[in-house]
PDB file of C-alpha atoms in Angstrom:
ATOM      1  CA  UNK A 269      -8.283  23.046  24.980  1.00 64.00           C
ATOM      2  CA  UNK A 270      -8.434  20.646  23.300  1.00 66.00           C
ATOM      3  CA  UNK A 271      -4.911  19.716  21.719  1.00 67.00           C
ATOM      4  CA  UNK A 272      -1.409  21.647  22.310  1.00 64.00           C
ATOM      5  CA  UNK A 273       1.671  21.658  20.352  1.00 62.00           C
ATOM      6  CA  UNK A 274       3.887  24.624  21.969  1.00 59.00           C
ATOM      7  CA  UNK A 275       6.372  26.278  19.728  1.00 54.00           C
ATOM      8  CA  UNK A 276       8.095  27.412  22.314  1.00 53.00           C
ATOM      9  CA  UNK A 277      10.277  26.639  24.981  1.00 50.00           C
ATOM     10  CA  UNK A 278       8.104  24.139  26.581  1.00 54.00           C
ATOM     11  CA  UNK A 279       9.693  23.403  29.968  1.00 52.00           C
ATOM     12  CA  UNK A 280       7.581  25.825  31.265  1.00 58.00           C
ATOM     13  CA  UNK A 281       4.182  25.786  30.495  1.00 69.00           C
ATOM     14  CA  UNK A 282       3.078  22.126  28.932  1.00 70.00           C
ATOM     15  CA  UNK A 283       2.705  20.964  32.536  1.00 67.00           C
ATOM     16  CA  UNK A 284       1.239  23.478  33.670  1.00 74.00           C
ATOM     17  CA  UNK A 285      -1.737  23.787  31.358  1.00 76.00           C
ATOM     18  CA  UNK A 286      -1.957  19.646  31.019  1.00 74.00           C
ATOM     19  CA  UNK A 287      -2.845  20.136  34.361  1.00 75.00           C
ATOM     20  CA  UNK A 288      -5.245  22.729  34.034  1.00 81.00           C
ATOM     21  CA  UNK A 289      -6.938  21.243  30.687  1.00 84.00           C
ATOM     22  CA  UNK A 290      -8.304  17.864  31.943  1.00 86.00           C
ATOM     23  CA  UNK A 291     -10.256  17.395  28.365  1.00 90.00           C
ATOM     24  CA  UNK A 292      -6.439  17.260  26.858  1.00 88.00           C
ATOM     25  CA  UNK A 293      -6.391  14.855  23.963  1.00 92.00           C
ATOM     26  CA  UNK A 294      -3.842  15.064  21.925  1.00 91.00           C
ATOM     27  CA  UNK A 295      -0.154  16.235  23.024  1.00 88.00           C
ATOM     28  CA  UNK A 296       3.075  17.255  20.296  1.00 86.00           C
ATOM     29  CA  UNK A 297       6.348  17.557  21.679  1.00 82.00           C
ATOM     30  CA  UNK A 298       8.990  18.341  19.254  1.00 77.00           C
ATOM     31  CA  UNK A 299      12.549  19.409  20.210  1.00 70.00           C
ATOM     32  CA  UNK A 300      14.114  20.295  17.376  1.00 57.00           C
ATOM     33  CA  UNK A 301      11.202  23.259  16.747  1.00 49.00           C
ATOM     34  CA  UNK A 302      11.900  25.022  19.979  1.00 48.00           C
ATOM     35  CA  UNK A 303      15.632  25.421  19.712  1.00 47.00           C
ATOM     36  CA  UNK A 304      15.758  23.986  23.665  1.00 51.00           C
ATOM     37  CA  UNK A 305      16.496  20.702  24.997  1.00 57.00           C
ATOM     38  CA  UNK A 306      13.758  19.439  26.253  1.00 59.00           C
ATOM     39  CA  UNK A 307      14.551  17.172  29.876  1.00 66.00           C
ATOM     40  CA  UNK A 308      12.057  17.113  31.181  1.00 75.00           C
ATOM     41  CA  UNK A 309       9.295  15.219  28.652  1.00 81.00           C
ATOM     42  CA  UNK A 310       8.806  12.204  31.077  1.00 87.00           C
ATOM     43  CA  UNK A 311       7.581  14.766  33.627  1.00 84.00           C
ATOM     44  CA  UNK A 312       5.300  15.934  31.177  1.00 83.00           C
ATOM     45  CA  UNK A 313       4.161  12.492  30.355  1.00 88.00           C
ATOM     46  CA  UNK A 314       3.360  12.190  34.465  1.00 89.00           C
ATOM     47  CA  UNK A 315       1.479  14.809  34.804  1.00 87.00           C
ATOM     48  CA  UNK A 316      -0.224  14.799  31.245  1.00 88.00           C
ATOM     49  CA  UNK A 317      -1.388  11.164  32.131  1.00 92.00           C
ATOM     50  CA  UNK A 318      -2.890  11.736  35.936  1.00 91.00           C
ATOM     51  CA  UNK A 319      -4.527  14.860  34.573  1.00 89.00           C
ATOM     52  CA  UNK A 320      -5.645  14.111  31.281  1.00 90.00           C
ATOM     53  CA  UNK A 321      -7.160  10.288  31.169  1.00 91.00           C
ATOM     54  CA  UNK A 322      -9.329  11.663  27.261  1.00 92.00           C
ATOM     55  CA  UNK A 323      -5.687  11.276  26.030  1.00 93.00           C
ATOM     56  CA  UNK A 324      -5.958   9.882  22.434  1.00 94.00           C
ATOM     57  CA  UNK A 325      -2.734  11.345  20.366  1.00 95.00           C
ATOM     58  CA  UNK A 326       0.795  11.847  21.746  1.00 94.00           C
ATOM     59  CA  UNK A 327       3.077  12.729  18.961  1.00 92.00           C
ATOM     60  CA  UNK A 328       6.832  13.219  20.740  1.00 90.00           C
ATOM     61  CA  UNK A 329       9.996  13.660  18.348  1.00 87.00           C
ATOM     62  CA  UNK A 330      13.626  14.290  18.873  1.00 82.00           C
ATOM     63  CA  UNK A 331      12.260  14.803  22.977  1.00 82.00           C
ATOM     64  CA  UNK A 332      14.306  12.453  25.717  1.00 84.00           C
ATOM     65  CA  UNK A 333      11.604  10.654  26.418  1.00 89.00           C
ATOM     66  CA  UNK A 334      12.515   6.852  28.160  1.00 92.00           C
ATOM     67  CA  UNK A 335      10.122   4.148  29.291  1.00 94.00           C
ATOM     68  CA  UNK A 336       8.980   5.625  32.525  1.00 95.00           C
ATOM     69  CA  UNK A 337       7.719   8.119  30.513  1.00 93.00           C
ATOM     70  CA  UNK A 338       5.658   5.781  28.549  1.00 95.00           C
ATOM     71  CA  UNK A 339       4.332   3.457  31.125  1.00 96.00           C
ATOM     72  CA  UNK A 340       2.855   6.476  32.896  1.00 96.00           C
ATOM     73  CA  UNK A 341       1.617   7.394  29.673  1.00 95.00           C
ATOM     74  CA  UNK A 342      -0.109   3.988  29.872  1.00 95.00           C
ATOM     75  CA  UNK A 343      -1.110   3.628  32.702  1.00 96.00           C
ATOM     76  CA  UNK A 344      -3.729   6.745  32.786  1.00 96.00           C
ATOM     77  CA  UNK A 345      -4.787   7.039  29.667  1.00 95.00           C
ATOM     78  CA  UNK A 346      -6.458   3.597  28.186  1.00 92.00           C
ATOM     79  CA  UNK A 347      -7.662   5.796  25.563  1.00 93.00           C
ATOM     80  CA  UNK A 348      -4.903   6.427  23.376  1.00 94.00           C
ATOM     81  CA  UNK A 349      -4.950   5.833  20.136  1.00 92.00           C
ATOM     82  CA  UNK A 350      -1.809   7.183  18.758  1.00 92.00           C
ATOM     83  CA  UNK A 351       1.549   6.781  19.423  1.00 92.00           C
ATOM     84  CA  UNK A 352       4.175   8.475  17.471  1.00 92.00           C
ATOM     85  CA  UNK A 353       8.227   8.150  18.656  1.00 91.00           C
ATOM     86  CA  UNK A 354      10.737   9.443  16.892  1.00 90.00           C
ATOM     87  CA  UNK A 355      14.154   9.891  17.101  1.00 88.00           C
ATOM     88  CA  UNK A 356      13.724   9.004  20.960  1.00 88.00           C
ATOM     89  CA  UNK A 357      16.702   7.697  21.997  1.00 86.00           C
ATOM     90  CA  UNK A 358      16.690   6.819  25.421  1.00 89.00           C
ATOM     91  CA  UNK A 359      13.524   4.308  24.631  1.00 88.00           C
ATOM     92  CA  UNK A 360      13.326   0.550  25.038  1.00 86.00           C
ATOM     93  CA  UNK A 361      10.944  -2.329  24.428  1.00 85.00           C
ATOM     94  CA  UNK A 362      10.195  -1.965  27.755  1.00 87.00           C
ATOM     95  CA  UNK A 363       7.823   0.917  27.488  1.00 89.00           C
ATOM     96  CA  UNK A 364       6.600   0.148  24.275  1.00 87.00           C
ATOM     97  CA  UNK A 365       5.463  -3.324  25.977  1.00 86.00           C
ATOM     98  CA  UNK A 366       3.891  -1.193  28.761  1.00 89.00           C
ATOM     99  CA  UNK A 367       2.021   0.871  25.586  1.00 90.00           C
ATOM    100  CA  UNK A 368       0.911  -2.183  24.073  1.00 85.00           C
ATOM    101  CA  UNK A 369      -0.818  -4.400  27.015  1.00 85.00           C
ATOM    102  CA  UNK A 370      -2.282  -1.752  28.765  1.00 89.00           C
ATOM    103  CA  UNK A 371      -3.568   1.149  25.755  1.00 90.00           C
ATOM    104  CA  UNK A 372      -6.103  -1.543  23.389  1.00 85.00           C
ATOM    105  CA  UNK A 373      -7.148   1.376  21.534  1.00 87.00           C
ATOM    106  CA  UNK A 374      -3.750   1.860  19.933  1.00 86.00           C
ATOM    107  CA  UNK A 375      -4.291   2.046  16.615  1.00 84.00           C
ATOM    108  CA  UNK A 376      -1.491   4.419  14.575  1.00 85.00           C
ATOM    109  CA  UNK A 377       1.919   3.445  16.504  1.00 85.00           C
ATOM    110  CA  UNK A 378       4.585   4.955  14.641  1.00 86.00           C
ATOM    111  CA  UNK A 379       8.615   4.213  15.968  1.00 86.00           C
ATOM    112  CA  UNK A 380      10.562   5.715  13.619  1.00 86.00           C
ATOM    113  CA  UNK A 381      14.659   5.904  14.241  1.00 86.00           C
ATOM    114  CA  UNK A 382      14.844   5.126  18.325  1.00 87.00           C
ATOM    115  CA  UNK A 383      18.187   3.558  18.729  1.00 85.00           C
ATOM    116  CA  UNK A 384      17.218   1.822  21.986  1.00 85.00           C
ATOM    117  CA  UNK A 385      14.188  -0.343  20.235  1.00 82.00           C
ATOM    118  CA  UNK A 386      16.135  -2.564  18.498  1.00 79.00           C
ATOM    119  CA  UNK A 387      14.539  -5.385  16.704  1.00 76.00           C
ATOM    120  CA  UNK A 388      14.125  -7.863  19.507  1.00 75.00           C
ATOM    121  CA  UNK A 389      12.943  -5.450  21.978  1.00 72.00           C
ATOM    122  CA  UNK A 390      10.256  -4.832  18.999  1.00 71.00           C
ATOM    123  CA  UNK A 391       9.750  -8.240  18.554  1.00 72.00           C
ATOM    124  CA  UNK A 392       9.603  -8.303  22.317  1.00 69.00           C
ATOM    125  CA  UNK A 393       6.984  -5.784  23.149  1.00 67.00           C
ATOM    126  CA  UNK A 394       4.530  -7.115  20.706  1.00 68.00           C
ATOM    127  CA  UNK A 395       4.627 -10.401  20.837  1.00 68.00           C
ATOM    128  CA  UNK A 396       1.020 -10.391  21.554  1.00 58.00           C
ATOM    129  CA  UNK A 397       0.943  -9.793  18.106  1.00 57.00           C
ATOM    130  CA  UNK A 398       1.279 -13.717  17.193  1.00 56.00           C
ATOM    131  CA  UNK A 399      -2.052 -13.790  18.986  1.00 59.00           C
ATOM    132  CA  UNK A 400      -3.510 -12.999  15.343  1.00 57.00           C
ATOM    133  CA  UNK A 401      -4.565 -15.471  12.937  1.00 65.00           C
ATOM    134  CA  UNK A 402      -2.036 -16.493  10.526  1.00 72.00           C
ATOM    135  CA  UNK A 403      -3.340 -14.598   7.555  1.00 73.00           C
ATOM    136  CA  UNK A 404      -3.617 -11.536   9.757  1.00 67.00           C
ATOM    137  CA  UNK A 405       0.435 -12.011  11.110  1.00 68.00           C
ATOM    138  CA  UNK A 406       1.421 -12.479   7.396  1.00 73.00           C
ATOM    139  CA  UNK A 407       0.035  -9.350   6.590  1.00 70.00           C
ATOM    140  CA  UNK A 408       1.859  -7.484   9.069  1.00 68.00           C
ATOM    141  CA  UNK A 409       5.647  -9.473   8.257  1.00 71.00           C
ATOM    142  CA  UNK A 410       4.487  -7.737   4.542  1.00 71.00           C
ATOM    143  CA  UNK A 411       3.195  -4.911   5.426  1.00 70.00           C
ATOM    144  CA  UNK A 412       6.433  -4.759   7.980  1.00 67.00           C
ATOM    145  CA  UNK A 413       8.936  -5.328   4.532  1.00 69.00           C
ATOM    146  CA  UNK A 414       7.424  -2.612   3.052  1.00 66.00           C
ATOM    147  CA  UNK A 415       8.478   0.269   5.528  1.00 62.00           C
ATOM    148  CA  UNK A 416       6.417   1.341   8.736  1.00 56.00           C
ATOM    149  CA  UNK A 417       3.478   3.305   6.666  1.00 60.00           C
ATOM    150  CA  UNK A 418       1.696   1.566   4.097  1.00 63.00           C
ATOM    151  CA  UNK A 419      -1.741   1.754   2.178  1.00 67.00           C
ATOM    152  CA  UNK A 420      -3.762  -0.524   1.543  1.00 69.00           C
ATOM    153  CA  UNK A 421      -3.728  -0.953  -1.953  1.00 76.00           C
ATOM    154  CA  UNK A 422       0.066  -1.724  -2.412  1.00 75.00           C
ATOM    155  CA  UNK A 423       0.119  -4.503   0.435  1.00 70.00           C
ATOM    156  CA  UNK A 424      -3.002  -5.891  -1.242  1.00 76.00           C
ATOM    157  CA  UNK A 425      -0.980  -6.082  -4.453  1.00 79.00           C
ATOM    158  CA  UNK A 426       1.668  -8.012  -2.435  1.00 75.00           C
ATOM    159  CA  UNK A 427      -0.186 -10.208  -0.703  1.00 76.00           C
ATOM    160  CA  UNK A 428      -1.703 -11.491  -3.754  1.00 74.00           C
ATOM    161  CA  UNK A 429       1.872 -12.025  -5.095  1.00 63.00           C
ATOM    162  CA  UNK A 430       3.825 -14.029  -2.179  1.00 55.00           C
TER     163      UNK A 430
END
C-alpha cells in the first residue's frame, strides 16, 4: 500500500494502516467526506511519521490537526514533497516553521482558509525564503499577488509588466 485516502470513518483504521504499511507515501484526510468529526489527526500524523518515514504527500482538509501534528510530520518525514492544508483552524505559524525547516524536499505547500495562520505567522514561518536572491524574492511576491495557485506563463507575463 503506497497511498491512503479513507472515505469511511477514519478514526479506527488510519493509524493501524500506517503502522503496518511502512512504504506509505501518500496520506489524505478529508473530514467532510466521511461525515464524522476527526478529532485524532495529530495522533494519526504522529503514527504515520513514526511508521512511514518515506511519506511524501500529505493532504489535510477540514481536520483538527494542530502544530503538534505538523511538528511530528516534520520530525519523521524529511522527504515530504507535498503538504496541502485546507480549513485546518488549529494550525499556526509554529507548525509551518517546523515543516519548512525540516522538510527540505517540500515543493508544493498549499495553505487555504487555515484561520490560525495569519499573515504575520506565515511571514515568520517563511523567513528562510529571504535568503533567496532579490529576483527570486520579487517573483515570489508577484506570485503571492496572483493567489495560492498560478502558472509560470502568467507569472512570466506579469513579471515583464513590472
